[in-house]
Short mmCIF file of C-alpha atoms and ligand atoms in Angstrom, two decimals:
data_model
loop_
_atom_site.label_atom_id
_atom_site.label_comp_id
_atom_site.label_asym_id
_atom_site.label_seq_id
_atom_site.Cartn_x
_atom_site.Cartn_y
_atom_site.Cartn_z
CA UNK O 1 88.85 106.49 102.59
CA UNK O 2 89.58 104.52 99.55
CA UNK O 3 87.97 103.51 96.17
CA UNK O 4 89.99 101.28 95.34
CA UNK O 5 87.91 100.09 92.11
CA UNK O 6 88.55 103.81 90.30
CA UNK O 7 92.77 103.96 91.24
CA UNK O 8 95.31 102.10 89.61
CA UNK O 9 97.54 99.67 91.17
CA UNK O 10 100.83 102.12 91.68
CA UNK O 11 98.22 104.53 93.26
CA UNK O 12 96.41 102.06 95.05
CA UNK O 13 99.31 100.83 96.33
CA UNK O 14 100.04 104.10 98.27
CA UNK O 15 102.84 104.58 99.92
CA UNK O 16 101.74 106.82 102.61
CA UNK O 17 99.16 104.19 103.65
CA UNK O 18 101.81 101.45 104.02
CA UNK O 19 103.88 103.45 107.05
CA UNK O 20 100.83 104.25 109.23
CA UNK O 21 99.13 100.47 108.44
CA UNK O 22 103.35 99.94 110.04
CA UNK O 23 102.13 102.54 112.23
CA UNK O 24 98.70 101.27 112.96
CA UNK O 25 100.54 97.45 113.44
CA UNK O 26 102.61 99.52 116.14
CA UNK O 27 100.42 100.76 117.60
CA UNK O 28 98.23 97.04 117.93
CA UNK O 29 100.64 94.37 117.90
CA UNK O 30 99.75 94.07 121.61
CA UNK O 31 95.97 94.53 121.23
CA UNK O 32 95.31 91.32 122.53
CA UNK O 33 91.48 91.75 121.97
CA UNK O 34 91.81 92.51 118.64
CA UNK O 35 94.48 89.86 118.00
CA UNK O 36 91.65 87.24 118.58
CA UNK O 37 89.00 88.73 117.58
CA UNK O 38 91.12 88.44 114.43
CA UNK O 39 91.56 85.32 114.20
CA UNK O 40 89.32 84.70 115.05
CA UNK O 41 87.71 86.46 112.18
CA UNK O 42 89.48 84.70 109.94
CA UNK O 43 89.36 81.40 110.56
CA UNK O 44 87.53 79.12 108.46
CA UNK O 45 83.41 78.61 108.59
CA UNK O 46 81.67 75.77 107.26
CA UNK O 47 78.22 76.57 104.55
CA UNK O 48 76.21 74.31 103.49
CA UNK O 49 78.01 74.50 99.93
CA UNK O 50 81.04 73.56 101.73
CA UNK O 51 83.41 76.27 103.53
CA UNK O 52 83.90 79.85 104.09
CA UNK O 53 86.51 82.33 104.85
CA UNK O 54 86.86 86.25 104.87
CA UNK O 55 90.25 87.15 105.00
CA UNK O 56 91.79 90.00 106.11
CA UNK O 57 92.42 93.80 105.25
CA UNK O 58 96.12 94.53 104.72
CA UNK O 59 96.06 95.99 108.15
CA UNK O 60 94.17 93.46 110.02
CA UNK O 61 96.79 91.13 108.52
CA UNK O 62 99.72 93.59 109.68
CA UNK O 63 98.69 93.74 113.18
CA UNK O 64 98.85 89.92 113.93
CA UNK O 65 102.34 89.89 111.53
CA UNK O 66 103.68 92.80 114.28
CA UNK O 67 102.39 90.58 117.32
CA UNK O 68 105.29 88.87 119.09
CA UNK O 69 103.63 86.90 121.96
CA UNK O 70 104.17 83.14 121.14
CA UNK O 71 101.34 82.32 122.25
CA UNK O 72 99.39 84.21 119.58
CA UNK O 73 102.23 83.58 116.67
CA UNK O 74 101.26 79.55 118.27
CA UNK O 75 97.65 80.50 117.07
CA UNK O 76 98.31 81.98 113.92
CA UNK O 77 100.32 78.82 113.17
CA UNK O 78 97.30 76.75 113.88
CA UNK O 79 94.50 79.63 112.09
CA UNK O 80 97.02 79.23 109.28
CA UNK O 81 96.93 74.97 109.01
CA UNK O 82 93.40 75.45 109.14
CA UNK O 83 92.69 77.69 106.38
CA UNK O 84 95.25 75.71 104.61
CA UNK O 85 93.32 71.96 105.01
CA UNK O 86 89.89 73.61 104.94
CA UNK O 87 90.70 74.86 101.12
CA UNK O 88 93.74 72.89 99.59
CA UNK O 89 93.24 69.69 102.28
CA UNK O 90 97.17 67.71 102.39
CA UNK O 91 98.17 68.19 99.06
CA UNK O 92 101.13 69.94 97.43
CA UNK O 93 101.61 70.72 94.08
CA UNK O 94 105.28 70.10 92.24
CA UNK O 95 106.43 71.80 89.16
CA UNK O 96 109.88 72.84 88.06
CA UNK O 97 111.26 75.97 86.54
CA UNK O 98 113.18 75.68 83.59
CA UNK O 99 115.49 78.53 82.51
CA UNK O 100 115.08 79.23 79.04
CA UNK O 101 118.31 82.61 78.94
CA UNK O 102 119.24 84.68 80.53
CA UNK O 103 120.27 87.66 78.17
CA UNK O 104 119.20 90.50 79.93
CA UNK O 105 119.02 94.48 79.78
CA UNK O 106 117.74 94.91 82.84
CA UNK O 107 120.44 96.49 85.60
CA UNK O 108 118.82 94.53 88.91
CA UNK O 109 121.28 94.74 91.54
CA UNK O 110 120.77 91.24 92.73
CA UNK O 111 119.86 89.52 89.94
CA UNK O 112 123.21 87.57 88.67
CA UNK O 113 121.54 88.31 85.11
CA UNK O 114 122.05 92.15 85.25
CA UNK O 115 123.03 93.47 82.17
CA UNK O 116 126.68 94.37 82.87
CA UNK O 117 128.19 91.37 84.61
CA UNK O 118 130.01 90.37 82.07
CA UNK O 119 131.57 86.63 83.60
CA UNK O 120 128.62 85.05 83.81
CA UNK O 121 128.37 83.26 80.68
CA UNK O 122 124.68 84.02 78.52
CA UNK O 123 123.16 80.95 77.09
CA UNK O 124 119.46 81.19 74.90
CA UNK O 125 118.00 77.50 74.42
CA UNK O 126 117.34 76.87 70.82
CA UNK O 127 114.96 75.03 70.01
CA UNK O 128 116.40 71.65 70.29
CA UNK O 129 117.67 72.06 73.66
CA UNK O 130 113.87 73.30 74.61
CA UNK O 131 113.19 69.66 73.96
CA UNK O 132 115.88 68.32 75.42
CA UNK O 133 115.62 69.87 78.94
CA UNK O 134 111.40 69.56 78.42
CA UNK O 135 112.29 65.99 77.70
CA UNK O 136 114.65 65.78 81.22
CA UNK O 137 111.80 66.94 83.33
CA UNK O 138 109.32 64.59 81.77
CA UNK O 139 111.68 61.69 82.45
CA UNK O 140 111.73 63.04 86.03
CA UNK O 141 107.78 63.50 86.06
CA UNK O 142 107.55 66.80 85.52
CA UNK O 143 103.82 68.19 84.48
CA UNK O 144 104.12 71.50 85.11
CA UNK O 145 106.89 74.20 84.36
CA UNK O 146 107.30 77.40 85.02
CA UNK O 147 109.48 78.87 82.45
CA UNK O 148 112.19 81.63 83.47
CA UNK O 149 113.56 84.11 81.38
CA UNK O 150 115.86 87.99 81.52
CA UNK O 151 114.29 90.50 79.90
CA UNK O 152 116.25 91.35 76.20
CA UNK O 153 114.22 92.35 74.03
CA UNK O 154 116.42 91.05 70.62
CA UNK O 155 117.33 87.77 72.15
CA UNK O 156 114.43 86.96 74.07
CA UNK O 157 111.10 88.84 72.08
CA UNK O 158 107.56 87.62 72.65
CA UNK O 159 108.26 85.53 69.66
CA UNK O 160 110.89 83.14 71.44
CA UNK O 161 109.00 82.80 74.39
CA UNK O 162 105.85 82.18 72.52
CA UNK O 163 107.85 79.55 70.46
CA UNK O 164 109.60 77.81 73.52
CA UNK O 165 105.61 77.18 74.77
CA UNK O 166 104.90 75.91 71.56
CA UNK O 167 107.39 73.39 71.66
CA UNK O 168 106.64 71.91 75.03
CA UNK O 169 103.01 71.96 74.64
CA UNK O 170 104.00 69.45 71.91
CA UNK O 171 106.87 67.05 72.46
CA UNK O 172 104.92 63.70 73.25
CA UNK O 173 107.20 61.64 75.39
CA UNK O 174 106.39 58.53 76.73
CA UNK O 175 103.44 59.02 79.05
CA UNK O 176 105.10 62.85 80.22
CA UNK O 177 103.72 65.72 78.55
CA UNK O 178 103.70 68.66 80.58
CA UNK O 179 100.33 70.18 80.83
CA UNK O 180 100.79 72.71 82.62
CA UNK O 181 103.35 76.07 81.67
CA UNK O 182 103.47 78.93 84.13
CA UNK O 183 105.19 82.04 82.55
CA UNK O 184 107.97 84.31 84.48
CA UNK O 185 109.15 86.89 81.83
CA UNK O 186 109.33 90.66 82.31
CA UNK O 187 106.07 93.07 82.19
CA UNK O 188 105.10 93.93 78.80
CA UNK O 189 102.15 94.21 77.09
CA UNK O 190 98.57 93.45 76.72
CA UNK O 191 98.88 92.84 73.02
CA UNK O 192 101.79 90.13 74.09
CA UNK O 193 99.60 88.84 77.10
CA UNK O 194 97.00 88.06 74.55
CA UNK O 195 99.43 86.27 73.02
CA UNK O 196 100.09 84.63 75.81
CA UNK O 197 96.34 83.68 76.40
CA UNK O 198 96.44 82.20 72.92
CA UNK O 199 99.62 80.14 73.51
CA UNK O 200 97.88 78.62 76.07
CA UNK O 201 99.73 79.71 79.13
CA UNK O 202 98.67 78.83 83.20
CA UNK O 203 99.43 81.12 85.94
CA UNK O 204 101.62 84.79 84.56
CA UNK O 205 103.73 84.95 86.70
CA UNK O 206 105.91 88.51 88.50
CA UNK O 207 107.58 89.19 91.16
CA UNK O 208 107.14 93.06 92.70
CA UNK O 209 110.43 92.47 93.68
CA UNK O 210 109.96 95.60 96.09
CA UNK O 211 106.92 98.13 96.56
CA UNK O 212 109.03 100.52 97.69
CA UNK O 213 108.91 103.19 95.53
CA UNK O 214 112.09 104.87 95.89
CA UNK O 215 113.71 101.71 96.41
CA UNK O 216 112.37 100.29 93.88
CA UNK O 217 113.71 102.10 91.59
CA UNK O 218 117.39 102.16 92.72
CA UNK O 219 117.49 98.68 92.81
CA UNK O 220 116.62 98.60 88.82
CA UNK O 221 119.09 101.55 88.18
CA UNK O 222 118.72 101.37 84.68
CA UNK O 223 116.68 99.30 81.64
CA UNK O 224 113.14 98.94 80.66
CA UNK O 225 112.36 97.39 84.72
CA UNK O 226 113.63 100.11 85.75
CA UNK O 227 109.87 101.63 85.25
CA UNK O 228 108.27 100.47 89.06
CA UNK O 229 104.07 102.25 87.31
CA UNK O 230 104.88 100.20 84.34
CA UNK O 231 105.88 96.92 86.24
CA UNK O 232 103.52 97.49 88.92
CA UNK O 233 99.77 97.28 86.68
CA UNK O 234 101.47 94.44 84.62
CA UNK O 235 99.47 92.31 86.16
CA UNK O 236 96.06 94.52 85.43
CA UNK O 237 97.58 94.84 81.81
CA UNK O 238 97.62 90.43 81.34
CA UNK O 239 94.14 90.52 83.53
CA UNK O 240 93.22 92.98 80.63
CA UNK O 241 95.09 90.84 77.73
CA UNK O 242 92.66 87.60 79.54
CA UNK O 243 95.04 86.21 82.13
CA UNK O 244 92.62 84.73 84.68
CA UNK O 245 95.87 83.61 86.20
CA UNK O 246 97.97 85.82 87.50
CA UNK O 247 100.97 85.35 90.70
CA UNK O 248 102.39 87.97 92.58
CA UNK O 249 105.42 88.01 94.72
CA UNK O 250 108.08 90.30 96.53
CA UNK O 251 111.96 89.69 97.08
CA UNK O 252 111.69 89.56 100.19
CA UNK O 253 115.37 90.62 101.80
CA UNK O 254 115.75 94.31 99.52
CA UNK O 255 113.14 95.75 101.51
CA UNK O 256 111.73 96.02 104.80
CA UNK O 257 109.48 92.32 105.27
CA UNK O 258 106.77 95.28 106.91
CA UNK O 259 106.76 97.39 104.15
CA UNK O 260 106.39 94.65 101.61
CA UNK O 261 103.58 92.78 102.75
CA UNK O 262 101.75 95.37 103.47
CA UNK O 263 102.60 96.02 99.54
CA UNK O 264 101.35 92.66 98.21
CA UNK O 265 98.05 92.38 100.41
CA UNK O 266 96.93 95.75 98.91
CA UNK O 267 97.94 94.15 95.49
CA UNK O 268 96.29 91.10 96.03
CA UNK O 269 93.13 93.79 97.42
CA UNK O 270 93.32 95.88 93.76
CA UNK O 271 93.20 92.46 91.87
CA UNK O 272 90.16 91.55 93.51
CA UNK O 273 88.51 94.74 93.41
CA UNK O 274 89.05 95.71 89.95
CA UNK O 275 89.11 92.21 88.06
CA UNK O 276 86.54 90.32 90.43
CA UNK O 277 89.43 88.12 91.07
CA UNK O 278 92.48 87.82 93.74
CA UNK O 279 95.83 86.52 92.58
CA UNK O 280 95.80 82.95 92.30
CA UNK O 281 99.45 82.43 93.70
CA UNK O 282 101.71 83.89 95.94
CA UNK O 283 105.21 83.59 96.21
CA UNK O 284 107.86 84.38 98.78
CA UNK O 285 111.92 84.33 97.76
CA UNK O 286 114.18 85.53 99.86
CA UNK O 287 117.03 86.91 98.03
CA UNK O 288 119.95 84.50 97.20
CA UNK O 289 123.78 84.12 96.68
CA UNK O 290 124.89 84.56 93.11
CA UNK O 291 127.64 85.16 90.52
CA UNK O 292 128.54 88.82 91.24
CA UNK O 293 125.72 89.05 93.96
CA UNK O 294 126.41 89.44 97.43
CA UNK O 295 123.10 88.63 99.78
CA UNK O 296 124.27 91.22 102.58
CA UNK O 297 124.86 94.03 99.79
CA UNK O 298 120.83 93.38 101.33
CA UNK O 299 120.52 94.48 104.59
CA UNK O 300 116.69 93.36 105.23
CA UNK O 301 116.99 90.16 105.06
CA UNK O 302 114.98 88.05 107.63
CA UNK O 303 115.39 85.23 110.15
CA UNK O 304 113.63 81.73 109.24
CA UNK O 305 111.04 82.64 112.22
CA UNK O 306 109.88 85.29 110.73
CA UNK O 307 109.97 84.45 107.11
CA UNK O 308 107.98 81.19 108.36
CA UNK O 309 104.98 83.93 109.79
CA UNK O 310 104.88 86.12 107.41
CA UNK O 311 103.95 82.66 105.33
CA UNK O 312 101.32 82.33 108.50
CA UNK O 313 99.70 85.99 108.09
CA UNK O 314 99.62 85.66 104.48
CA UNK O 315 98.05 82.32 104.39
CA UNK O 316 95.77 84.02 106.75
CA UNK O 317 94.44 87.12 105.18
CA UNK O 318 94.59 85.84 101.24
CA UNK O 319 92.77 81.91 102.28
CA UNK O 320 92.55 80.80 98.98
CA UNK O 321 95.49 82.09 97.06
CA UNK O 322 97.86 78.93 96.11
CA UNK O 323 101.18 79.62 98.22
CA UNK O 324 104.74 78.68 96.52
CA UNK O 325 108.38 77.96 97.42
CA UNK O 326 111.23 77.15 95.50
CA UNK O 327 114.50 75.63 96.26
CA UNK O 328 115.63 78.69 97.32
CA UNK O 329 115.10 77.60 100.74
CA UNK O 330 116.83 74.34 102.50
CA UNK O 331 114.93 71.22 103.69
CA UNK O 332 114.39 72.08 106.95
CA UNK O 333 113.04 75.96 106.80
CA UNK O 334 110.38 73.81 103.57
CA UNK O 335 109.13 71.82 105.97
CA UNK O 336 107.98 74.50 108.09
CA UNK O 337 106.31 77.13 105.74
CA UNK O 338 104.24 74.04 104.59
CA UNK O 339 103.18 73.61 107.96
CA UNK O 340 101.20 77.43 107.36
CA UNK O 341 100.22 77.12 104.04
CA UNK O 342 102.08 76.79 101.35
CA UNK O 343 100.45 74.76 98.39
CA UNK O 344 103.35 74.45 95.95
CA UNK O 345 106.73 73.47 95.90
CA UNK O 346 109.35 73.24 93.16
CA UNK O 347 111.15 69.75 92.92
CA UNK O 348 114.65 68.56 91.41
CA UNK O 349 115.52 72.63 90.49
CA UNK O 350 118.09 73.41 88.34
CA UNK O 351 118.25 77.52 87.69
CA UNK O 352 120.82 77.41 85.07
CA UNK O 353 120.15 77.50 81.36
CA UNK O 354 120.53 74.26 79.97
CA UNK O 355 120.87 72.77 83.50
CA UNK O 356 118.43 70.01 82.71
CA UNK O 357 120.93 67.18 80.23
CA UNK O 358 123.96 68.63 82.28
CA UNK O 359 125.08 65.48 84.75
CA UNK O 360 126.40 67.64 87.14
CA UNK O 361 124.15 70.85 88.41
CA UNK O 362 126.15 73.79 86.66
CA UNK O 363 127.04 76.78 88.06
CA UNK O 364 128.02 78.94 85.19
CA UNK O 365 124.77 80.42 84.35
CA UNK O 366 122.66 80.03 87.60
CA UNK O 367 120.37 82.51 88.79
CA UNK O 368 121.09 81.52 92.00
CA UNK O 369 122.21 79.20 94.52
CA UNK O 370 119.40 76.15 95.30
CA UNK O 371 119.90 75.20 98.78
CA UNK O 372 117.37 72.14 98.29
CA UNK O 373 119.10 69.43 96.04
CA UNK O 374 117.31 66.58 96.28
CA UNK O 375 115.84 64.74 93.87
CA UNK O 376 112.20 65.39 92.15
CA UNK O 377 111.65 61.49 94.03
CA UNK O 378 113.72 62.07 97.13
CA UNK O 379 111.70 64.98 97.44
CA UNK O 380 108.93 63.03 96.40
CA UNK O 381 109.46 60.96 99.45
CA UNK O 382 110.19 63.66 101.86
CA UNK O 383 106.35 64.96 101.46
CA UNK O 384 104.51 61.24 102.13
CA UNK O 385 106.53 61.05 104.90
CA UNK O 386 105.66 64.30 106.27
CA UNK O 387 101.71 63.92 105.58
CA UNK O 388 101.15 65.68 102.73
CA UNK O 389 100.33 64.22 99.71
CA UNK O 390 102.57 65.39 95.98
CA UNK O 391 100.05 65.99 93.71
CA UNK O 392 100.85 67.07 89.81
CA UNK O 393 97.09 67.51 88.77
CA UNK O 394 96.06 70.80 86.18
CA UNK O 395 92.73 69.16 85.87
CA UNK O 396 91.37 72.60 86.72
CA UNK O 397 93.24 74.21 84.36
CA UNK O 398 92.07 71.74 81.03
CA UNK O 399 88.52 72.28 82.03
CA UNK O 400 88.75 76.04 82.16
CA UNK O 401 88.86 76.27 85.33
CA UNK O 402 90.90 78.91 86.05
CA UNK O 403 89.91 82.66 87.86
CA UNK O 404 86.49 82.73 89.28
CA UNK O 405 86.37 79.50 88.34
CA UNK O 406 88.52 78.06 89.81
CA UNK O 407 88.86 80.01 93.14
CA UNK O 408 84.32 78.63 93.12
CA UNK O 409 85.81 75.55 93.32
CA UNK O 410 87.89 75.84 96.02
CA UNK O 411 85.17 78.33 98.22
CA UNK O 412 82.78 75.32 97.86
CA UNK O 413 84.86 73.29 99.76
CA UNK O 414 84.58 69.88 97.37
CA UNK O 415 87.97 69.26 97.61
CA UNK O 416 87.71 66.13 99.49
CA UNK O 417 85.25 64.70 96.51
CA UNK O 418 87.22 66.63 93.79
CA UNK O 419 90.24 67.65 94.09
CA UNK O 420 91.84 65.25 96.69
CA UNK O 421 90.76 61.30 93.96
CA UNK O 422 92.84 63.65 91.18
CA UNK O 423 95.67 64.02 93.10
CA UNK O 424 95.49 60.69 94.65
CA UNK O 425 94.98 59.93 90.36
CA UNK O 426 98.20 61.37 89.83
CA UNK O 427 100.46 60.33 92.00
CA UNK O 428 99.39 57.10 90.81
CA UNK O 429 101.02 57.69 87.83
CA UNK O 430 103.92 59.02 89.02
CA UNK O 431 104.38 56.06 91.09
CA UNK O 432 104.45 53.88 88.22
CA UNK O 433 106.21 55.88 85.64
CA UNK O 434 108.86 57.72 87.68
CA UNK O 435 109.22 56.81 91.39
CA UNK O 436 111.96 54.39 92.66
CA UNK O 437 111.09 51.49 94.07
CA UNK O 438 111.50 53.50 97.95
CA UNK O 439 109.16 56.06 97.09
CA UNK O 440 106.48 53.42 95.66
CA UNK O 441 106.09 51.51 98.60
CA UNK O 442 105.11 54.59 100.18
CA UNK O 443 102.80 55.72 97.73
CA UNK O 444 101.04 53.37 97.86
CA UNK O 445 100.46 53.30 100.98
CA UNK O 446 99.55 56.52 101.72
CA UNK O 447 97.20 56.01 98.42
CA UNK O 448 95.54 53.55 100.56
CA UNK O 449 94.86 55.74 103.20
CA UNK O 450 94.06 58.50 101.06
CA UNK O 451 91.78 57.16 99.18
CA UNK O 452 89.34 56.27 102.77
CA UNK O 453 89.12 59.70 103.31
CA UNK O 454 86.82 60.21 99.58
CA UNK O 455 84.00 61.46 101.71
CA UNK O 456 81.48 60.80 98.55
CA UNK O 457 80.99 56.09 98.19
CA UNK O 458 80.48 56.55 94.53
CA UNK O 459 83.34 58.87 94.24
CA UNK O 460 85.76 56.52 96.47
CA UNK O 461 84.85 53.64 94.25
CA UNK O 462 85.35 55.30 90.76
CA UNK O 463 88.87 56.93 91.75
CA UNK O 464 89.69 53.66 93.16
CA UNK O 465 88.80 51.69 89.99
CA UNK O 466 91.23 54.99 88.15
CA UNK O 467 94.08 53.94 90.06
CA UNK O 468 93.85 50.46 89.47
CA UNK O 469 93.47 50.91 85.90
CA UNK O 470 96.58 53.35 86.19
CA UNK O 471 98.35 50.77 88.31
CA UNK O 472 97.68 48.32 85.07
CA UNK O 473 99.05 50.52 82.21
CA UNK O 474 95.04 51.89 80.75
CA UNK O 475 95.29 55.82 81.51
CA UNK O 476 92.61 58.65 80.92
CA UNK O 477 93.15 62.34 80.86
CA UNK O 478 93.17 63.69 84.14
N1 SAM E 1 112.89 88.66 84.27
C1 SAM E 1 111.91 88.25 84.55
C2 SAM E 1 111.72 89.55 85.77
O1 SAM E 1 112.40 90.23 85.84
O2 SAM E 1 110.76 89.90 86.07
C3 SAM E 1 112.05 87.43 85.41
C4 SAM E 1 112.70 86.31 86.01
S1 SAM E 1 113.52 86.50 87.20
C5 SAM E 1 114.43 84.94 86.46
C6 SAM E 1 112.72 85.83 88.39
C7 SAM E 1 112.92 86.62 89.84
O3 SAM E 1 113.98 85.72 89.85
C8 SAM E 1 112.61 88.15 89.51
O4 SAM E 1 111.65 88.28 89.58
C9 SAM E 1 113.80 88.02 90.91
O5 SAM E 1 112.68 88.28 92.05
C10 SAM E 1 114.52 86.18 90.92
N2 SAM E 1 115.78 86.58 91.61
C11 SAM E 1 116.50 87.68 90.95
N3 SAM E 1 118.14 87.38 91.40
C12 SAM E 1 117.56 86.98 92.82
C13 SAM E 1 118.35 86.19 93.45
N4 SAM E 1 120.13 86.36 94.15
N5 SAM E 1 118.50 85.45 94.39
C14 SAM E 1 117.08 84.89 94.66
N6 SAM E 1 116.27 85.64 93.90
C15 SAM E 1 116.20 85.81 92.98
#
């Protein structure tokens, strides 16, 4: 049907194929024989080396998404959880967004940073301010950041972004170095992606917003972001510039979720076919209320149940891809999403430029309302109380295991002997350095129980020794 490799992202993620997929899914939504077959195909299978999963194509996964039969929806949740357990275990990686600048020349109609919004305070952090924000984040216990900025070649040129990254990595404060800086900035050139790679970024994240070209052009009426092809091909340029880990996402609520779902999976298929490695992460943001923005204006909002089903179907279709949920969502929604495959959450987030150094949560430069307003300590405790290990580990990245090398580790199913102990060690660091008494108590108990799950005796022994050493203030580099 398609020669995936020879097509550009924009050509491959074709409007007609997406419409045909939706039609095919609708026609098969009660084909329970097919649905059973797909769920069986998607299940993780144990191999001599570890574990493997076939995933599903965009057409197959769209059939699952279309199915409304409660019995099969429950099965989807089960398979999603099985996949998550097989490749990621019960670890949940934590991060925080850091807003550098809200200057923006684009006209995105859903975003309060849009150039015509005159009542939002425009602000760009100086390097001194970046330092203060980072220290505030380090004092909470964060080790991973996702930097965010509007698109403005004059106020936020690539040199500014690079300078900020450099500043962030150069701050050695108490025990709290930031070990991975992910970057969420507008689509740019191969040359600029190369510069970001040289600056040592982690994942390059760019949300497609919508895969429907016509809607995309209407939602982005002015500014460089208006160019659909340039935006859609950004990940190919990023990979050409040497960035191994790229993060996809759509802004749910702008267009029909069925359309976005198929488009997102086709994008992942394109990256896998052309670059030999799929997306490192997929984010699932939903449009939120914000200054000058009325979410009601977008009539494609999705109820929580459907949102959970979308996440489960993504988990099933692309089993090795990390999945991210932000504080746009409430505690309740985040709890449900954790059960169907989410592997990264933000915590203690502020979405305003300079927000972390303010006493009170500021609203004047905020990008969107934050639903989950708990502190990082509260989120960490909650994760543990719901059976998850909060992980601050960045070992893969620092050991050069990115792109296909990360995927190979993930596929080897060796997480219980590798990622699991690392997560426990970095959690101990967090508990010793930053946690409240209450959280520390819950954490030490959890670590004790989780250590028993490490299959290899020698690994268990080393992990235990390291954990004791950390408790006695001896730091190693995890
Ligand atoms: N400026 C860059 C760009 O245009 O891709 C990236 C940074 S922007 C701060 C990050 C993301 O915030 C956007 O890609 C968009 O999906 C999301 N966003 C914008 N307005 C939003 C809203 N009202 N509610 C929720 N998310 C929103």
